[in-house]
Coordinates of C-alpha atoms in Angstrom, one line a residue:
Chain A
X1 CA -104.9 -40.3 -89.1
X2 CA -103.7 -41.1 -85.0
X3 CA -100.2 -39.8 -86.6
X4 CA -101.9 -36.5 -88.2
X5 CA -103.6 -35.7 -84.8
X6 CA -100.1 -36.2 -82.7
X7 CA -98.6 -34.1 -85.1
X8 CA -101.0 -31.5 -84.7
X9 CA -100.6 -31.7 -81.1
X10 CA -96.9 -31.2 -81.3
X11 CA -97.1 -28.5 -83.6
X12 CA -99.2 -26.8 -80.6
X13 CA -96.5 -27.3 -77.5
X14 CA -93.5 -27.7 -79.3
X15 CA -92.2 -24.6 -78.2
X16 CA -93.7 -24.5 -75.2
X17 CA -92.6 -28.3 -74.7
X18 CA -89.2 -27.1 -75.4
X19 CA -88.7 -24.0 -73.4
X20 CA -90.2 -25.8 -70.3
X21 CA -87.4 -28.7 -70.8
X22 CA -84.5 -26.2 -70.9
X23 CA -86.1 -24.1 -68.0
X24 CA -86.1 -27.3 -66.1
X25 CA -82.4 -28.5 -66.5
X26 CA -81.5 -24.8 -66.4
X27 CA -83.0 -25.1 -63.2
X28 CA -81.9 -28.5 -62.2
X29 CA -78.1 -27.1 -63.4
X30 CA -78.6 -23.9 -61.2
X31 CA -79.6 -26.1 -57.7
X32 CA -76.0 -27.7 -58.2
X33 CA -73.9 -24.6 -59.2
X34 CA -75.4 -23.7 -55.8
X35 CA -74.2 -27.1 -54.3
X36 CA -71.3 -27.0 -55.8
X37 CA -70.4 -23.7 -54.5
X38 CA -71.4 -24.0 -51.0
X39 CA -69.2 -26.9 -51.1
X40 CA -66.5 -24.5 -51.9
X41 CA -67.2 -22.1 -49.4
X42 CA -68.5 -24.3 -46.2
X43 CA -67.2 -27.9 -45.2
X44 CA -68.7 -30.6 -47.4
X45 CA -69.2 -32.1 -44.0
X46 CA -71.2 -29.2 -42.3
X47 CA -73.1 -28.9 -45.6
X48 CA -74.3 -32.8 -45.5
X49 CA -75.0 -32.3 -41.7
X50 CA -77.5 -29.1 -42.7
X51 CA -79.4 -31.3 -44.9
X52 CA -79.5 -33.9 -42.4
X53 CA -80.3 -32.2 -38.9
X54 CA -81.0 -29.1 -40.0
X55 CA -83.8 -29.3 -42.5
X56 CA -81.9 -27.7 -45.4
X57 CA -83.8 -28.4 -48.6
X58 CA -81.1 -27.8 -51.2
X59 CA -83.4 -28.9 -54.1
X60 CA -85.9 -26.1 -53.3
X61 CA -83.7 -23.7 -54.6
X62 CA -84.7 -21.7 -57.9
X63 CA -88.1 -22.6 -57.2
X64 CA -88.2 -25.9 -58.5
X65 CA -91.2 -26.9 -56.7
X66 CA -93.0 -24.5 -59.1
X67 CA -91.3 -25.8 -62.3
X68 CA -93.4 -29.3 -62.8
X69 CA -96.4 -26.7 -62.4
X70 CA -95.7 -23.9 -64.4
X71 CA -94.6 -26.5 -67.1
X72 CA -97.6 -28.1 -67.2
X73 CA -99.7 -25.0 -66.9
X74 CA -98.0 -23.6 -70.5
X75 CA -98.6 -26.9 -72.1
X76 CA -101.7 -27.6 -71.2
X77 CA -102.8 -24.0 -72.4
X78 CA -100.8 -24.4 -75.7
X79 CA -102.6 -27.6 -76.3
X80 CA -106.2 -27.1 -75.5
X81 CA -106.5 -23.2 -75.6
X82 CA -106.4 -23.2 -79.6
X83 CA -108.9 -26.1 -79.5
X84 CA -111.7 -23.5 -78.1
X85 CA -110.9 -20.6 -80.5
X86 CA -114.0 -20.9 -83.0
X87 CA -114.5 -24.6 -81.1
X88 CA -112.0 -26.0 -83.5
X89 CA -112.0 -29.1 -81.2
X90 CA -115.1 -30.0 -82.8
X91 CA -113.4 -30.3 -86.0
X92 CA -111.5 -33.3 -84.5
X93 CA -114.9 -34.6 -83.2
X94 CA -116.1 -34.6 -86.9
X95 CA -113.4 -36.9 -87.6
X96 CA -113.8 -40.6 -88.5
X97 CA -112.5 -41.8 -85.2
X98 CA -113.9 -42.3 -81.6
X99 CA -114.1 -38.7 -79.8
X100 CA -113.2 -40.0 -76.7
X101 CA -110.3 -42.1 -77.9
X102 CA -109.4 -38.9 -79.8
X103 CA -109.6 -37.0 -77.0
X104 CA -107.6 -39.7 -75.0
X105 CA -104.7 -39.7 -77.6
X106 CA -104.4 -35.6 -76.8
X107 CA -104.1 -36.1 -73.5
X108 CA -102.1 -38.9 -73.3
X109 CA -99.5 -37.2 -75.8
X110 CA -99.8 -34.1 -73.5
X111 CA -99.0 -36.6 -70.5
X112 CA -96.2 -38.5 -72.5
X113 CA -94.6 -34.7 -73.1
X114 CA -94.3 -34.0 -69.5
X115 CA -93.6 -37.3 -68.5
X116 CA -90.2 -37.3 -70.7
X117 CA -89.2 -33.8 -69.5
X118 CA -89.8 -35.0 -65.9
X119 CA -87.8 -37.9 -67.0
X120 CA -85.1 -35.8 -68.1
X121 CA -84.9 -33.3 -64.8
X122 CA -85.4 -36.2 -62.5
X123 CA -82.2 -37.9 -64.4
X124 CA -80.3 -35.2 -64.5
X125 CA -80.8 -34.5 -60.7
X126 CA -80.0 -38.0 -59.8
X127 CA -77.2 -38.2 -61.6
X128 CA -75.7 -34.8 -60.1
X129 CA -77.2 -35.8 -57.0
X130 CA -75.0 -38.8 -56.8
X131 CA -71.8 -36.6 -57.3
X132 CA -72.2 -34.6 -54.2
X133 CA -74.4 -36.7 -51.8
X134 CA -75.0 -40.6 -50.3
X135 CA -77.7 -42.3 -51.6
X136 CA -79.6 -41.7 -48.2
X137 CA -79.8 -37.9 -49.3
X138 CA -80.5 -38.5 -53.0
X139 CA -83.6 -40.8 -52.0
X140 CA -84.8 -38.1 -49.4
X141 CA -84.6 -35.7 -52.0
X142 CA -86.1 -37.7 -55.0
X143 CA -89.1 -38.7 -52.4
X144 CA -89.7 -35.1 -51.7
X145 CA -89.6 -33.6 -55.4
X146 CA -91.6 -36.8 -56.2
X147 CA -95.3 -35.0 -55.6
X148 CA -93.9 -31.6 -57.3
X149 CA -93.7 -33.9 -60.7
X150 CA -97.3 -35.6 -59.3
X151 CA -98.5 -32.3 -59.2
X152 CA -97.6 -31.3 -62.9
X153 CA -99.5 -34.2 -64.1
X154 CA -102.7 -33.0 -62.0
X155 CA -102.3 -29.3 -63.2
X156 CA -102.1 -30.6 -66.9
X157 CA -105.2 -32.8 -66.4
X158 CA -107.4 -30.2 -64.7
X159 CA -106.2 -27.2 -66.8
X160 CA -107.3 -29.3 -69.8
X161 CA -110.6 -29.8 -68.2
X162 CA -111.2 -26.1 -67.1
X163 CA -110.1 -25.1 -70.8
X164 CA -112.2 -27.1 -72.5
X165 CA -115.2 -26.4 -70.5
X166 CA -117.8 -24.7 -72.3
X167 CA -119.5 -22.6 -69.6
X168 CA -117.6 -19.8 -67.9
X169 CA -119.5 -20.4 -64.3
X170 CA -118.2 -24.0 -64.4
X171 CA -114.5 -23.1 -65.4
X172 CA -114.3 -21.0 -61.9
X173 CA -116.0 -23.7 -60.1
X174 CA -113.4 -26.2 -61.7
X175 CA -110.7 -23.4 -61.1
X176 CA -112.1 -23.6 -57.3
X177 CA -111.9 -27.4 -57.0
X178 CA -108.2 -27.4 -58.5
X179 CA -107.4 -24.7 -56.0
X180 CA -108.8 -27.2 -53.2
X181 CA -106.6 -29.9 -54.7
X182 CA -103.5 -29.1 -56.0
X183 CA -101.7 -27.8 -52.5
X184 CA -102.1 -31.5 -51.7
X185 CA -98.9 -31.6 -53.4
X186 CA -97.3 -28.8 -52.7
X187 CA -97.2 -28.7 -48.7
X188 CA -93.9 -27.4 -46.6
X189 CA -92.6 -30.7 -45.4
X190 CA -89.6 -31.9 -44.0
X191 CA -86.9 -34.3 -46.6
X192 CA -88.9 -37.9 -47.0
X193 CA -92.0 -36.5 -45.0
X194 CA -94.1 -37.2 -48.3
X195 CA -93.3 -40.7 -48.2
X196 CA -96.8 -42.4 -47.0
X197 CA -98.8 -40.0 -48.7
X198 CA -97.1 -40.6 -52.0
X199 CA -99.2 -43.8 -53.0
X200 CA -102.7 -42.6 -53.2
X201 CA -101.2 -38.9 -54.4
X202 CA -100.1 -41.2 -57.1
X203 CA -103.5 -42.9 -57.7
X204 CA -105.2 -39.7 -57.8
X205 CA -102.9 -38.5 -60.5
X206 CA -103.8 -41.5 -62.6
X207 CA -107.7 -41.2 -61.6
X208 CA -107.5 -37.6 -62.9
X209 CA -106.4 -38.7 -66.3
X210 CA -109.7 -39.1 -67.7
X211 CA -111.0 -35.6 -66.5
X212 CA -110.3 -34.4 -70.0
X213 CA -113.5 -37.0 -71.3
X214 CA -115.8 -34.7 -68.8
X215 CA -115.9 -31.5 -70.6
X216 CA -115.3 -32.9 -73.7
X217 CA -118.3 -34.5 -73.5
X218 CA -120.2 -31.3 -72.5
X219 CA -118.3 -29.7 -75.3
X220 CA -119.4 -31.8 -78.1
X221 CA -122.7 -31.8 -76.9
X222 CA -122.9 -28.1 -77.4
X223 CA -123.3 -26.8 -73.9
X224 CA -123.5 -23.2 -73.6
Chain B
X1 CA -116.9 -43.7 -69.3
X2 CA -117.4 -39.8 -69.5
X3 CA -119.7 -41.2 -66.3
X4 CA -116.8 -42.6 -64.4
X5 CA -114.8 -39.6 -65.3
X6 CA -117.4 -37.5 -63.6
X7 CA -117.1 -39.6 -60.7
X8 CA -113.9 -39.3 -60.6
X9 CA -114.3 -35.3 -60.6
X10 CA -116.8 -35.3 -57.8
X11 CA -114.2 -37.6 -55.7
X12 CA -111.5 -35.3 -56.2
X13 CA -113.7 -32.5 -55.1
X14 CA -114.9 -34.5 -52.4
X15 CA -111.2 -35.0 -51.0
X16 CA -110.4 -31.0 -51.9
X17 CA -113.2 -29.7 -50.2
X18 CA -112.9 -32.1 -47.1
X19 CA -109.5 -30.5 -46.5
X20 CA -110.2 -26.7 -47.1
X21 CA -113.8 -26.5 -46.0
X22 CA -112.8 -27.6 -42.2
X23 CA -109.6 -25.8 -42.1
X24 CA -111.5 -22.2 -43.3
X25 CA -114.1 -23.4 -40.6
X26 CA -111.3 -23.6 -37.8
X27 CA -109.0 -20.7 -38.7
X28 CA -112.3 -18.7 -38.2
X29 CA -113.8 -19.9 -35.3
X30 CA -111.1 -22.4 -33.1
X31 CA -110.3 -20.8 -29.9
X32 CA -107.1 -21.4 -28.4
X33 CA -106.1 -23.1 -25.3
X34 CA -102.8 -23.2 -23.2
X35 CA -102.1 -25.6 -21.0
X36 CA -101.5 -25.1 -17.2
X37 CA -98.0 -25.6 -15.7
X38 CA -98.3 -28.4 -13.1
X39 CA -95.1 -28.1 -11.0
X40 CA -94.8 -29.8 -7.4
X41 CA -93.4 -27.6 -4.6
X42 CA -90.8 -28.9 -2.5
X43 CA -91.9 -26.2 -0.1
X44 CA -95.3 -26.8 0.0
X45 CA -95.0 -30.8 -0.9
X46 CA -98.2 -30.3 -3.0
X47 CA -98.9 -29.4 -6.2
X48 CA -99.3 -25.3 -7.4
X49 CA -100.0 -24.3 -11.0
X50 CA -99.5 -21.5 -13.4
X51 CA -102.9 -21.0 -15.8
X52 CA -101.7 -18.6 -18.6
X53 CA -105.0 -17.9 -19.6
X54 CA -107.0 -17.5 -16.4
X55 CA -107.8 -14.6 -14.5
X56 CA -106.2 -16.3 -11.2
X57 CA -103.2 -17.1 -13.0
X58 CA -101.1 -18.5 -9.7
X59 CA -102.8 -21.2 -7.5
X60 CA -102.7 -24.2 -5.7
X61 CA -104.0 -27.6 -6.2
X62 CA -107.1 -26.1 -4.3
X63 CA -107.4 -23.1 -6.0
X64 CA -106.8 -20.8 -3.6
X65 CA -105.0 -17.7 -5.3
X66 CA -101.3 -16.8 -4.9
X67 CA -99.3 -14.1 -5.7
X68 CA -96.3 -14.3 -8.1
X69 CA -93.9 -13.9 -6.0
X70 CA -95.4 -16.5 -3.5
X71 CA -95.7 -19.0 -6.6
X72 CA -92.8 -18.2 -7.4
X73 CA -91.2 -18.8 -4.1
X74 CA -92.5 -22.5 -4.2
X75 CA -90.3 -23.3 -6.9
X76 CA -87.2 -22.0 -5.6
X77 CA -85.3 -24.5 -8.2
X78 CA -87.3 -22.9 -10.9
X79 CA -87.4 -19.7 -10.1
X80 CA -83.9 -19.5 -8.6
X81 CA -82.4 -16.3 -10.2
X82 CA -85.5 -14.1 -9.6
X83 CA -85.9 -15.2 -5.7
X84 CA -81.9 -14.5 -5.4
X85 CA -82.3 -11.2 -7.1
X86 CA -85.3 -10.8 -4.6
X87 CA -82.6 -12.3 -1.6
X88 CA -85.7 -14.4 -0.8
X89 CA -84.1 -17.7 -2.1
X90 CA -84.1 -20.1 1.2
X91 CA -80.9 -21.0 2.5
X92 CA -82.3 -24.7 3.6
X93 CA -85.2 -26.8 2.2
X94 CA -86.3 -29.9 3.7
X95 CA -83.5 -29.6 6.1
X96 CA -81.2 -29.7 4.0
X97 CA -78.5 -26.7 3.6
X98 CA -78.8 -25.4 -0.2
X99 CA -75.6 -24.6 -2.1
X100 CA -77.2 -22.4 -5.4
X101 CA -74.5 -23.7 -7.6
X102 CA -74.7 -27.5 -6.7
X103 CA -78.3 -27.8 -6.8
X104 CA -78.3 -26.3 -9.8
X105 CA -76.3 -29.2 -11.3
X106 CA -79.6 -31.5 -10.9
X107 CA -81.9 -29.1 -12.8
X108 CA -82.9 -30.6 -16.0
X109 CA -85.3 -30.4 -18.8
X110 CA -86.6 -32.8 -21.1
X111 CA -89.3 -32.7 -23.6
X112 CA -90.9 -34.9 -26.6
X113 CA -93.7 -34.7 -28.4
X114 CA -95.0 -37.2 -30.6
X115 CA -94.5 -35.2 -34.3
X116 CA -90.7 -35.5 -33.2
X117 CA -91.8 -39.6 -32.5
X118 CA -93.7 -39.7 -35.7
X119 CA -90.8 -37.9 -38.0
X120 CA -88.8 -38.9 -41.0
X121 CA -85.1 -39.6 -39.5
X122 CA -81.6 -39.3 -40.7
X123 CA -80.4 -42.7 -41.9
X124 CA -76.8 -40.9 -41.7
X125 CA -74.7 -39.5 -38.6
X126 CA -71.6 -37.9 -37.4
X127 CA -69.3 -40.1 -35.3
X128 CA -68.0 -37.7 -32.8
X129 CA -64.6 -38.4 -31.1
X130 CA -65.4 -38.8 -27.7
X131 CA -62.2 -37.9 -26.0
X132 CA -60.0 -35.8 -28.6
X133 CA -58.3 -34.3 -25.8
X134 CA -59.9 -30.3 -27.0
X135 CA -62.5 -28.4 -25.1
X136 CA -65.1 -28.3 -27.9
X137 CA -66.5 -31.1 -30.1
X138 CA -65.5 -31.3 -33.8
X139 CA -67.9 -32.0 -36.6
X140 CA -66.1 -35.3 -38.4
X141 CA -65.7 -35.4 -41.9
X142 CA -67.4 -38.2 -42.6
X143 CA -71.0 -39.7 -41.5
X144 CA -71.9 -43.4 -40.5
X145 CA -74.8 -45.7 -41.6
X146 CA -75.7 -49.3 -40.3
X147 CA -77.1 -51.5 -42.8
X148 CA -75.3 -54.9 -43.6
X149 CA -72.2 -53.4 -42.1
X150 CA -71.5 -49.9 -40.2
X151 CA -70.0 -47.5 -43.3
X152 CA -68.1 -44.5 -43.0
X153 CA -68.8 -42.0 -46.1
X154 CA -67.1 -39.5 -46.5
X155 CA -68.3 -36.0 -47.0
X156 CA -65.1 -34.7 -49.3
X157 CA -65.2 -37.5 -52.0
X158 CA -68.6 -38.9 -51.1
X159 CA -67.0 -42.5 -50.8
X160 CA -66.9 -45.1 -48.4
X161 CA -63.9 -45.2 -46.1
X162 CA -63.4 -48.7 -46.3
X163 CA -60.6 -49.2 -43.2
X164 CA -62.6 -47.3 -40.7
X165 CA -65.6 -49.5 -41.9
X166 CA -64.2 -52.5 -41.8
X167 CA -63.1 -51.6 -38.3
X168 CA -65.9 -50.8 -36.8
X169 CA -68.5 -53.3 -38.6
X170 CA -65.5 -55.9 -37.1
X171 CA -66.1 -54.6 -33.6
X172 CA -69.9 -54.7 -33.3
X173 CA -70.0 -58.2 -34.9
X174 CA -67.4 -59.8 -32.4
X175 CA -69.5 -58.3 -29.7
X176 CA -72.7 -59.8 -31.1
X177 CA -74.6 -56.8 -33.0
X178 CA -77.3 -58.5 -35.5
X179 CA -76.9 -56.0 -38.6
X180 CA -79.3 -54.0 -39.6
X181 CA -79.7 -51.5 -37.1
X182 CA -83.6 -50.7 -36.6
X183 CA -82.6 -47.2 -34.5
X184 CA -79.9 -45.2 -34.3
X185 CA -80.1 -42.7 -31.1
X186 CA -77.8 -39.6 -30.0
X187 CA -77.2 -36.2 -29.8
X188 CA -75.6 -35.4 -33.0
X189 CA -74.4 -31.9 -32.6
X190 CA -70.9 -30.2 -31.4
X191 CA -73.2 -28.1 -29.1
X192 CA -73.5 -30.6 -26.3
X193 CA -71.0 -30.4 -23.6
X194 CA -69.5 -34.0 -24.1
X195 CA -69.8 -37.2 -26.7
X196 CA -71.2 -40.6 -25.5
X197 CA -71.9 -41.4 -29.1
X198 CA -74.8 -43.3 -29.8
X199 CA -77.4 -46.0 -28.4
X200 CA -78.4 -48.3 -31.3
X201 CA -80.9 -50.9 -31.6
X202 CA -79.8 -53.8 -33.8
X203 CA -81.9 -56.0 -35.8
X204 CA -82.5 -58.9 -32.9
X205 CA -83.9 -55.9 -30.4
X206 CA -80.5 -55.4 -28.5
X207 CA -79.1 -52.5 -27.3
X208 CA -75.5 -51.4 -28.1
X209 CA -73.6 -48.4 -26.9
X210 CA -71.2 -47.3 -29.7
X211 CA -68.8 -44.6 -29.7
X212 CA -65.2 -43.5 -30.8
X213 CA -62.5 -43.2 -28.2
X214 CA -59.1 -42.0 -29.6
X215 CA -60.6 -43.2 -33.2
X216 CA -60.9 -46.8 -31.7
X217 CA -64.3 -48.4 -31.7
X218 CA -66.0 -48.3 -28.5
X219 CA -69.2 -51.2 -28.3
X220 CA -70.8 -52.1 -25.5
X221 CA -74.2 -54.6 -25.1
X222 CA -76.6 -53.2 -22.5
X223 CA -78.6 -55.9 -20.8
X224 CA -82.0 -55.8 -21.2
X225 CA -85.0 -57.6 -19.2
X226 CA -86.2 -60.1 -22.0
X227 CA -88.7 -58.9 -24.2
X228 CA -88.0 -55.1 -23.7
X229 CA -88.8 -52.9 -26.7
X230 CA -88.8 -49.1 -27.3
X231 CA -91.0 -46.8 -28.7
X232 CA -88.1 -44.4 -28.7
X233 CA -84.8 -43.5 -26.9
X234 CA -84.3 -40.3 -26.5
X235 CA -79.9 -39.3 -25.3
X236 CA -79.6 -36.6 -22.7
X237 CA -77.1 -34.0 -22.0
X238 CA -77.5 -32.9 -18.6
X239 CA -74.7 -31.5 -16.4
X240 CA -75.3 -34.1 -13.2
X241 CA -74.5 -36.3 -16.2
X242 CA -76.1 -39.1 -14.2
X243 CA -77.8 -40.8 -16.9
X244 CA -77.1 -41.5 -20.6
X245 CA -80.7 -41.5 -21.9
X246 CA -84.5 -41.4 -21.4
X247 CA -85.8 -44.5 -22.6
X248 CA -89.8 -45.1 -23.5
X249 CA -90.9 -48.5 -24.1
X250 CA -93.9 -50.1 -25.7
X251 CA -95.3 -51.1 -22.3
X252 CA -95.3 -47.2 -21.7
X253 CA -93.2 -47.6 -19.3
X254 CA -90.1 -44.9 -18.8
X255 CA -86.4 -45.6 -17.8
X256 CA -82.9 -44.4 -17.5
X257 CA -79.9 -45.7 -18.4
X258 CA -76.8 -44.8 -16.2
X259 CA -73.4 -44.5 -17.4
X260 CA -70.5 -46.8 -16.8
X261 CA -72.6 -49.3 -15.3
X262 CA -75.3 -49.2 -18.0
X263 CA -78.0 -50.3 -15.3
X264 CA -81.7 -49.7 -16.3
X265 CA -83.4 -47.8 -13.7
X266 CA -87.0 -47.5 -14.0
X267 CA -89.4 -44.3 -13.0
X268 CA -92.5 -45.3 -10.9
X269 CA -94.9 -43.6 -13.6
X270 CA -97.4 -45.0 -16.1
X271 CA -98.8 -44.1 -19.3
X272 CA -96.1 -42.2 -20.5
X273 CA -96.6 -42.8 -24.1
X274 CA -94.9 -40.7 -26.3
X275 CA -96.7 -41.7 -29.6
X276 CA -99.6 -39.9 -28.2
X277 CA -98.6 -37.4 -25.7
X278 CA -96.3 -34.5 -25.5
X279 CA -93.6 -35.6 -22.4
X280 CA -92.2 -33.0 -20.4
X281 CA -89.6 -34.0 -17.5
X282 CA -88.2 -31.4 -15.2
X283 CA -85.5 -32.3 -12.5
X284 CA -84.5 -30.7 -10.1
X285 CA -82.5 -31.3 -6.5
X286 CA -85.4 -33.3 -4.9
X287 CA -87.9 -34.6 -7.7
X288 CA -88.4 -35.0 -11.3
X289 CA -92.0 -33.7 -12.7
X290 CA -92.8 -35.9 -15.3
X291 CA -96.1 -34.2 -17.2
X292 CA -97.8 -35.7 -20.2
X293 CA -99.7 -33.6 -21.9
X294 CA -102.5 -35.4 -24.3
X295 CA -105.6 -33.9 -26.2
X296 CA -108.0 -32.9 -23.4
X297 CA -105.8 -33.5 -20.2
X298 CA -102.6 -32.4 -18.4
X299 CA -101.3 -35.2 -15.8
X300 CA -98.2 -34.5 -13.5
X301 CA -96.4 -37.4 -11.8
X302 CA -93.5 -36.9 -9.7
X303 CA -90.6 -39.0 -8.4
X304 CA -87.8 -38.3 -6.3
X305 CA -84.3 -38.8 -6.8
X306 CA -84.4 -42.6 -6.7
X307 CA -87.6 -42.7 -8.9
X308 CA -90.1 -43.6 -6.5
X309 CA -93.2 -42.2 -6.8
X310 CA -94.3 -39.1 -4.6
X311 CA -97.7 -38.0 -5.9
X312 CA -99.5 -37.1 -9.3
X313 CA -102.3 -34.3 -10.3
X314 CA -104.3 -34.2 -13.4
X315 CA -106.8 -32.1 -14.7
X316 CA -109.1 -32.5 -18.0
X317 CA -110.3 -29.8 -20.3
X318 CA -112.7 -29.6 -23.0
X319 CA -111.3 -30.5 -26.3
X320 CA -111.8 -29.2 -29.5
X321 CA -114.7 -31.5 -30.3
X322 CA -116.3 -31.0 -27.1
X323 CA -116.5 -27.0 -27.1
X324 CA -119.4 -25.2 -29.1
X325 CA -117.6 -24.3 -32.1
X326 CA -116.3 -28.2 -32.6
X327 CA -119.6 -29.5 -31.9
X328 CA -120.7 -27.3 -34.6
X329 CA -117.7 -28.7 -37.1
X330 CA -119.4 -31.8 -36.4
X331 CA -122.5 -30.9 -37.6
X332 CA -121.5 -29.0 -40.9
X333 CA -118.8 -31.6 -41.4
X334 CA -118.9 -35.6 -41.5
X335 CA -115.2 -35.6 -41.8
X336 CA -112.1 -33.9 -41.8
X337 CA -109.2 -34.4 -44.0
X338 CA -105.6 -32.9 -42.9
X339 CA -102.4 -33.6 -44.9
X340 CA -100.4 -32.4 -41.9
X341 CA -101.4 -34.1 -38.1
X342 CA -100.0 -32.0 -35.1
X343 CA -98.8 -35.9 -33.8
X344 CA -97.2 -36.5 -36.9
X345 CA -94.3 -34.9 -39.2
X346 CA -94.9 -37.0 -42.4
X347 CA -97.8 -35.6 -44.8
X348 CA -100.4 -38.1 -45.1
X349 CA -104.0 -38.3 -45.3
X350 CA -105.1 -37.9 -41.9
X351 CA -108.8 -38.5 -42.0
X352 CA -110.9 -37.8 -38.7
X353 CA -114.5 -38.9 -38.8
X354 CA -116.5 -36.9 -36.8
X355 CA -117.6 -38.7 -33.3
X356 CA -121.2 -37.3 -33.4
X357 CA -123.7 -38.4 -36.1
X358 CA -125.3 -34.8 -36.5
X359 CA -124.2 -34.1 -39.9
X360 CA -126.4 -36.9 -40.5
X361 CA -129.0 -34.1 -40.5
X362 CA -127.4 -31.8 -42.6
X363 CA -126.7 -34.7 -44.9
X364 CA -130.6 -35.6 -45.1
X365 CA -131.4 -31.9 -45.5
X366 CA -128.9 -31.7 -48.3
X367 CA -130.6 -34.6 -50.0
X368 CA -134.0 -33.3 -50.1
X369 CA -132.6 -29.9 -51.3
X370 CA -130.7 -31.9 -53.9
X371 CA -134.1 -33.5 -54.8
X372 CA -135.6 -30.4 -55.4
X373 CA -132.9 -29.5 -57.4
X374 CA -133.5 -32.6 -59.5
X375 CA -137.1 -31.8 -59.9
X376 CA -136.8 -28.0 -61.4
X377 CA -134.1 -29.5 -63.6
X378 CA -137.0 -31.6 -64.4
X379 CA -134.3 -34.8 -64.6
X380 CA -135.2 -38.6 -64.0
X381 CA -134.3 -39.0 -60.4
X382 CA -133.3 -42.6 -60.8
X383 CA -130.3 -41.1 -63.0
X384 CA -129.4 -39.3 -59.7
X385 CA -129.5 -41.6 -57.4
X386 CA -125.8 -42.4 -57.1
X387 CA -125.4 -38.6 -56.4
X388 CA -128.2 -38.6 -53.5
X389 CA -126.2 -41.5 -51.9
X390 CA -122.9 -39.6 -52.3
X391 CA -124.3 -36.9 -50.7
X392 CA -126.1 -39.1 -47.9
X393 CA -122.7 -40.3 -47.1
X394 CA -120.4 -37.4 -47.4
X395 CA -122.7 -34.3 -46.7
X396 CA -121.6 -30.8 -47.8
X397 CA -119.0 -31.8 -49.4
X398 CA -120.7 -34.6 -51.4
X399 CA -123.9 -31.5 -52.0
X400 CA -120.8 -29.1 -53.5
X401 CA -119.3 -31.4 -55.2
X402 CA -122.0 -33.4 -57.4
X403 CA -123.4 -29.8 -58.1
X404 CA -120.1 -28.3 -59.0
X405 CA -119.7 -31.3 -61.7
X406 CA -123.3 -31.4 -63.3
X407 CA -124.8 -34.9 -64.6
X408 CA -126.9 -32.8 -66.7
X409 CA -125.7 -34.7 -70.4
X410 CA -125.0 -37.9 -68.8
X411 CA -128.6 -39.4 -68.6

């Protein structure tokens, strides 16, 4: 039964997940294409200097900041929007399995896909960074991009909440809450500036993973 | 579990609202306030003040209005060019004949703000050649770190330069340096007039001067009084070349480090706290104006060239919390959450609680309003107790949050 549910989720999101993964890899590739180009056209030492002392943030190239957000939004919509068409999710709720557990499995699968794609991007980013930069610059860059990936998970959880919410008025209000909360992860900041906020942002991200239960509950209770 | 998910969402909304609502409020109503410039006049031997926002922009300490020209005449070393243009620059001041070019050498400007202290520091620095024989400084191809040893990393190959690293590490070790460095302070730019390397604090809280002279390491320990610790060391590049750096101690004292003899000389000023205040130091031929600007006050302490105190003057002004818009803000919001702070370059959760407790009145009103909402929905008040408590604690943020995420089915 659980395998079937997971397979159903995979069928819904597979193309979006593949496109997001490909987009992520392309963007990371493009960042380092730019780095390689800049290394060729200016002295390496000046490039390092710009990063260390002039706040040049090479990792912001190609709108990398918004890639996890867009990917998570696409996957969440692909996964949960079809469930709201003709209230198909009720079919899942009629299965002889725990409803909350079913929602949790759906959410965990989506989150796992996001995690796997993020891991590929981060590994690629770290590997390529280490070719061009010393550990200090790589570490700063990773700390700086970490909130963007956490933001991806937050957007995924909150999009699921909004899409599964049965009442439009509340959808709009949840959207407003999302609009107040998501920017906390996307502040413009110097390299490594996010380091003190990361633990709490991570806790918020993990806590929000159960957001889906709320609108799922309202949906199955027939709130209109 | 569903209840927990609701409270997590309510909490999320409270966090988001406590960032956004006070921010919107401030953007709509906060009035700017520019600090006056309080300078010591070597002509009057008294303070004169420039207030950009006031009708009487230029005054003396007593508030007597001055014309702009009269004001500028009283600060000949600050407005030298203007006075020369107007042919009103005095030939002598305080009985001393003034050579403009010579006096200009002693002019210096220094400024540090708390967000520069509380900021992520680079962990790699370029070590310039101090005596290259060239007119201009050149950027080296490698950068150094001081961890378990001093390591130079070549930017072209991204590899450690072993020979150079060993040479510098050995000299540091022989001079008693305790690895790793806890603070590396210098002016890492080629746009300075000369290079004096870095002032480095080691893990035993010893101060070292490290530079590279003709490719060789130059390492000199600076004798510090017992127990002296620094909040920050700010190297300077002034044309008089009298100091390597301003050193700000944990006791909020200010020292300068002189070149060659490595003497620490104390400025006779107090409460110089770069953690919390903006510090400006303007030096001229006769004096140093040491200005501290904090939330709601500005203070200028004047010392002579021997660093002895001459005079001081301070002014206070209402802070945001004391002004009407701030007081209304404290009535509306129990707290303000910011991701950035004026005194820090880090992104963090900066929570500022309201100093007044007026927001409790609004919380009480909102609890009553919520009570009527519950009654209208014909709900059992017992199931809503936590919501009411949340409103009591978080005021308008909690009120909005508990109503955005309805408690309808979770009875």
